């Protein structure tokens, strides 16, 4: 499944905006500073290209805005919708905190039920379930904002996140290759 | 078992079929599983491959950021190519 060109174009536009802002504000940047700026612009640009339609993008933007030094960059890339987008991300964070406590009580109930019936089949399926649970936790830590999603939303968000990451990597790789070619001449 | 799952999802009533469909879509995206062409891949394997794939994509973004940082720093200031890059990015 190739990432759609419109997504890549949107990402490239916003990324370049961010890069221009970074280099105009600081004349001399260290190697690591520049790398961080490039990476941050890329991540925020990708998230904003999704236009707050996905939870991972909102979570990424709200995480980036928490750091004061990034705020200017985030606002520039988000553009005029930045205020409403930030409000949407903030409300998402508050709503997630409430859902988290509900989830924990539900989980402990099902574990108690599994322990009561100790037949062989239930053991095997409970091991498989534990494995899936463990891997789901890891996935939640990888997808931004994943910590408070239901399993269904998590898989949906993961699909979108992977497609966006692929588009981001493609565009970044092309830019790097072009720059390298131009440098060689 | 399906009743237990619907209880866990609460009021949203997601069917098992919907979850299976999503997982198979995820399977299509993962490079390793797609090449093996087998229909029987366990959920935990799909999740594991997904996590590995996301981690490798993160690493690529990181490496590309490093590469671009190095390239943009060493662009020769006077060449016409530098002017192109500069007008695009800097």
Coordinates of C-alpha atoms in Angstrom, one line a residue:
Chain A
X1 CA 0.0 0.0 0.0
X2 CA 1.8 3.1 -1.2
X3 CA 1.2 6.3 0.8
X4 CA -1.0 8.8 -1.2
X5 CA 0.8 11.6 -3.0
X6 CA -1.5 14.2 -1.5
X7 CA -0.4 13.2 2.0
X8 CA 3.3 13.5 1.0
X9 CA 2.7 16.9 -0.6
X10 CA 1.0 18.2 2.5
X11 CA 3.8 16.9 4.7
X12 CA 6.5 18.4 2.5
X13 CA 4.9 21.8 2.5
X14 CA 4.6 21.9 6.2
X15 CA 8.0 20.4 6.8
X16 CA 9.7 23.0 4.7
X17 CA 7.8 25.8 6.5
X18 CA 9.2 24.4 9.7
X19 CA 12.7 24.1 8.4
X20 CA 12.7 27.6 7.1
X21 CA 11.5 28.9 10.4
X22 CA 14.2 27.0 12.3
X23 CA 17.1 28.3 10.1
X24 CA 15.8 31.8 10.1
X25 CA 15.6 32.0 13.8
X26 CA 19.1 30.6 14.5
X27 CA 22.0 31.3 12.3
X28 CA 24.6 28.9 13.8
X29 CA 23.2 25.5 14.9
X30 CA 25.2 22.6 16.2
X31 CA 24.8 19.3 14.4
X32 CA 22.6 17.8 17.1
X33 CA 20.4 21.0 17.3
X34 CA 19.9 20.9 13.6
X35 CA 19.0 17.2 13.6
X36 CA 16.5 17.8 16.4
X37 CA 14.9 20.6 14.6
X38 CA 14.7 18.6 11.4
X39 CA 13.1 15.7 13.2
X40 CA 10.7 17.8 15.2
X41 CA 9.6 19.7 12.1
X42 CA 9.1 16.4 10.3
X43 CA 7.0 14.9 13.1
X44 CA 4.9 17.9 13.7
X45 CA 4.4 18.4 9.9
X46 CA 3.2 14.8 9.5
X47 CA 0.8 15.1 12.4
X48 CA -0.6 18.3 11.2
X49 CA -1.0 16.9 7.7
X50 CA -3.6 14.6 9.2
X51 CA -5.6 17.6 10.3
X52 CA -6.5 16.4 13.7
X53 CA -8.6 13.6 12.3
X54 CA -6.5 10.9 14.2
X55 CA -5.8 10.6 17.9
X56 CA -2.1 9.9 17.4
X57 CA -1.6 13.1 15.5
X58 CA -3.4 15.1 18.2
X59 CA -1.4 13.4 20.9
X60 CA 1.9 14.1 19.0
X61 CA 1.0 17.8 18.6
X62 CA 0.0 18.3 22.2
X63 CA 3.2 16.6 23.4
X64 CA 5.3 18.8 21.2
X65 CA 3.5 22.0 22.3
X66 CA 4.2 21.1 26.0
X67 CA 7.8 22.1 25.5
X68 CA 8.1 25.9 25.5
X69 CA 11.0 26.0 23.1
X70 CA 9.0 24.2 20.4
X71 CA 5.8 26.2 20.7
X72 CA 6.7 28.7 18.0
X73 CA 7.6 26.0 15.5
X74 CA 4.4 24.0 16.2
X75 CA 2.2 27.1 15.8
X76 CA 3.9 28.0 12.6
X77 CA 3.5 24.6 11.0
X78 CA -0.1 24.2 12.2
X79 CA -0.9 27.6 10.8
X80 CA -4.3 29.3 11.3
X81 CA -6.0 26.2 12.7
X82 CA -3.4 26.0 15.5
X83 CA -5.6 27.4 18.3
X84 CA -8.5 25.0 17.6
X85 CA -6.2 22.1 17.1
X86 CA -4.4 22.7 20.4
X87 CA -7.8 22.9 22.2
X88 CA -8.8 19.6 20.6
X89 CA -5.5 18.0 21.8
X90 CA -5.8 19.4 25.3
X91 CA -9.4 18.0 25.7
X92 CA -8.2 14.7 24.4
X93 CA -5.6 14.5 27.1
X94 CA -8.1 15.3 29.9
X95 CA -10.7 12.8 28.5
X96 CA -8.0 10.1 28.4
X97 CA -7.2 10.5 32.1
X98 CA -10.8 9.8 33.0
X99 CA -11.0 6.7 30.8
X100 CA -7.8 5.2 32.2
X101 CA -9.2 4.6 35.7
X102 CA -12.3 2.9 34.2
X103 CA -10.2 0.5 32.2
X104 CA -8.1 -0.7 35.1
X105 CA -11.1 -1.9 37.2
X106 CA -12.5 -3.8 34.1
X107 CA -9.2 -5.5 33.5
X108 CA -8.8 -6.9 37.0
X109 CA -12.4 -8.4 36.9
X110 CA -11.6 -10.5 33.8
X111 CA -8.3 -11.8 35.3
X112 CA -10.2 -13.1 38.4
X113 CA -12.7 -14.9 36.2
X114 CA -9.9 -16.6 34.1
X115 CA -8.1 -17.9 37.3
X116 CA -11.3 -19.6 38.6
X117 CA -11.6 -22.1 35.7
X118 CA -8.2 -23.9 35.5
X119 CA -8.7 -26.4 32.7
X120 CA -5.9 -27.1 30.1
X121 CA -7.6 -25.2 27.2
X122 CA -8.2 -22.1 29.3
X123 CA -4.5 -22.2 30.3
X124 CA -3.3 -22.3 26.8
X125 CA -5.7 -19.6 25.6
X126 CA -4.9 -17.4 28.6
X127 CA -1.2 -17.7 27.8
X128 CA -1.9 -16.6 24.3
X129 CA -4.1 -13.8 25.6
X130 CA -1.3 -12.7 28.0
X131 CA 1.1 -12.6 25.1
X132 CA -1.3 -10.5 23.0
X133 CA -1.9 -8.2 26.1
X134 CA 1.9 -7.8 26.5
X135 CA 2.5 -7.0 22.9
X136 CA -0.5 -4.6 22.9
X137 CA 1.1 -2.7 25.8
X138 CA 4.3 -2.4 23.8
X139 CA 2.4 -1.1 20.8
X140 CA 0.6 1.4 23.0
X141 CA 3.9 2.8 24.1
X142 CA 5.1 3.2 20.4
X143 CA 2.0 4.9 19.0
X144 CA 1.7 8.5 20.3
X145 CA -1.3 8.8 22.6
X146 CA -1.8 5.1 22.6
X147 CA -1.9 4.6 26.3
X148 CA -5.6 5.3 26.6
X149 CA -7.1 3.8 23.5
X150 CA -9.3 0.7 23.2
X151 CA -7.8 -2.2 21.3
X152 CA -10.0 -1.5 18.3
X153 CA -9.0 2.2 18.2
X154 CA -5.4 1.2 18.8
X155 CA -5.3 -1.0 15.6
X156 CA -7.0 1.7 13.6
X157 CA -4.6 4.4 14.8
X158 CA -1.7 2.0 14.2
X159 CA -2.7 1.6 10.5
X160 CA -2.9 5.3 10.0
X161 CA 0.3 5.9 11.9
X162 CA 2.3 3.4 9.9
X163 CA 1.1 4.8 6.6
X164 CA 2.0 8.3 7.7
X165 CA 5.4 7.2 9.0
X166 CA 6.1 5.6 5.6
X167 CA 5.1 8.8 3.7
X168 CA 7.4 10.8 6.1
X169 CA 10.3 8.4 5.5
X170 CA 9.8 8.5 1.7
X171 CA 9.8 12.2 1.5
X172 CA 12.8 12.6 3.9
X173 CA 14.8 10.1 1.9
X174 CA 14.1 11.8 -1.4
X175 CA 15.1 15.2 0.0
X176 CA 18.3 13.6 1.4
X177 CA 19.1 12.0 -1.9
X178 CA 18.5 15.2 -3.9
X179 CA 20.6 17.2 -1.5
X180 CA 23.4 14.6 -1.8
X181 CA 23.3 14.7 -5.6
X182 CA 23.4 18.5 -5.7
X183 CA 26.3 18.5 -3.3
X184 CA 28.3 16.2 -5.4
X185 CA 28.2 18.5 -8.4
Chain B
X1 CA -15.9 -15.8 24.2
X2 CA -17.4 -13.2 21.8
X3 CA -19.7 -12.1 24.7
X4 CA -16.7 -11.5 26.9
X5 CA -15.1 -9.4 24.3
X6 CA -18.2 -7.3 23.6
X7 CA -18.4 -6.7 27.4
X8 CA -14.8 -5.5 27.4
X9 CA -15.4 -3.0 24.5
X10 CA -18.3 -1.6 26.5
X11 CA -21.0 0.3 24.7
X12 CA -19.3 0.5 21.3
X13 CA -20.2 -3.2 20.4
X14 CA -17.3 -3.8 18.0
X15 CA -17.8 -7.2 16.3
X16 CA -15.1 -9.8 16.1
X17 CA -15.3 -9.6 12.3
X18 CA -14.3 -5.9 12.4
X19 CA -11.3 -6.6 14.6
X20 CA -10.3 -9.5 12.3
X21 CA -10.6 -7.2 9.3
X22 CA -8.4 -4.6 10.9
X23 CA -5.8 -7.1 11.9
X24 CA -5.7 -8.4 8.3
X25 CA -5.2 -4.9 7.0
X26 CA -2.3 -4.5 9.4
X27 CA -0.9 -7.8 8.1
X28 CA -0.9 -6.4 4.6
X29 CA 1.3 -3.5 5.7
X30 CA 3.9 -5.5 7.4
X31 CA 6.7 -6.3 5.0
X32 CA 7.8 -9.6 6.6
X33 CA 4.4 -11.2 6.9
X34 CA 3.3 -10.1 3.5
X35 CA 6.2 -11.8 1.8
X36 CA 5.6 -15.1 3.6
X37 CA 2.1 -15.3 2.0
X38 CA 0.6 -17.5 4.7
X39 CA -3.0 -16.9 5.9
X40 CA -2.4 -18.3 9.4
X41 CA -0.6 -15.6 11.4
X42 CA -1.3 -15.4 15.1
X43 CA -2.4 -12.1 16.6
X44 CA 0.6 -11.9 18.8
X45 CA 2.9 -12.3 15.8
X46 CA 1.1 -9.5 14.0
X47 CA 1.5 -7.3 17.0
X48 CA 5.1 -8.2 17.4
X49 CA 5.9 -7.5 13.8
X50 CA 4.0 -4.2 14.0
X51 CA 6.0 -3.1 16.9
X52 CA 9.3 -4.0 15.2
X53 CA 8.2 -2.3 12.0
X54 CA 7.3 0.9 13.9
X55 CA 10.6 0.9 15.7
X56 CA 12.5 0.5 12.5
X57 CA 10.5 3.4 10.9
X58 CA 11.4 5.5 13.9
X59 CA 15.0 4.6 13.5
X60 CA 14.9 5.5 9.8
X61 CA 13.4 8.9 10.6
X62 CA 16.2 9.4 13.1
X63 CA 19.0 8.4 10.7
X64 CA 17.5 10.5 7.9
X65 CA 17.4 13.5 10.2
X66 CA 21.1 13.0 11.0
X67 CA 22.0 12.6 7.3
X68 CA 20.0 15.7 6.4
X69 CA 21.6 17.7 9.2
X70 CA 25.1 16.7 8.0
X71 CA 24.2 17.4 4.3
X72 CA 22.6 20.8 4.9
X73 CA 25.5 21.9 7.0
X74 CA 28.1 21.2 4.3
X75 CA 26.3 22.7 1.4
X76 CA 28.9 24.7 -0.5
X77 CA 27.9 28.2 0.0
X78 CA 28.5 29.6 -3.5
X79 CA 27.4 26.9 -5.9
X80 CA 24.1 27.4 -7.8
X81 CA 22.9 24.1 -6.4
X82 CA 23.3 25.5 -2.9
X83 CA 21.1 28.4 -4.0
X84 CA 18.3 26.0 -5.0
X85 CA 18.5 24.2 -1.7
X86 CA 18.7 27.4 0.2
X87 CA 15.6 28.8 -1.5
X88 CA 13.7 25.7 -0.7
X89 CA 14.7 25.1 2.8
X90 CA 16.8 27.8 4.4

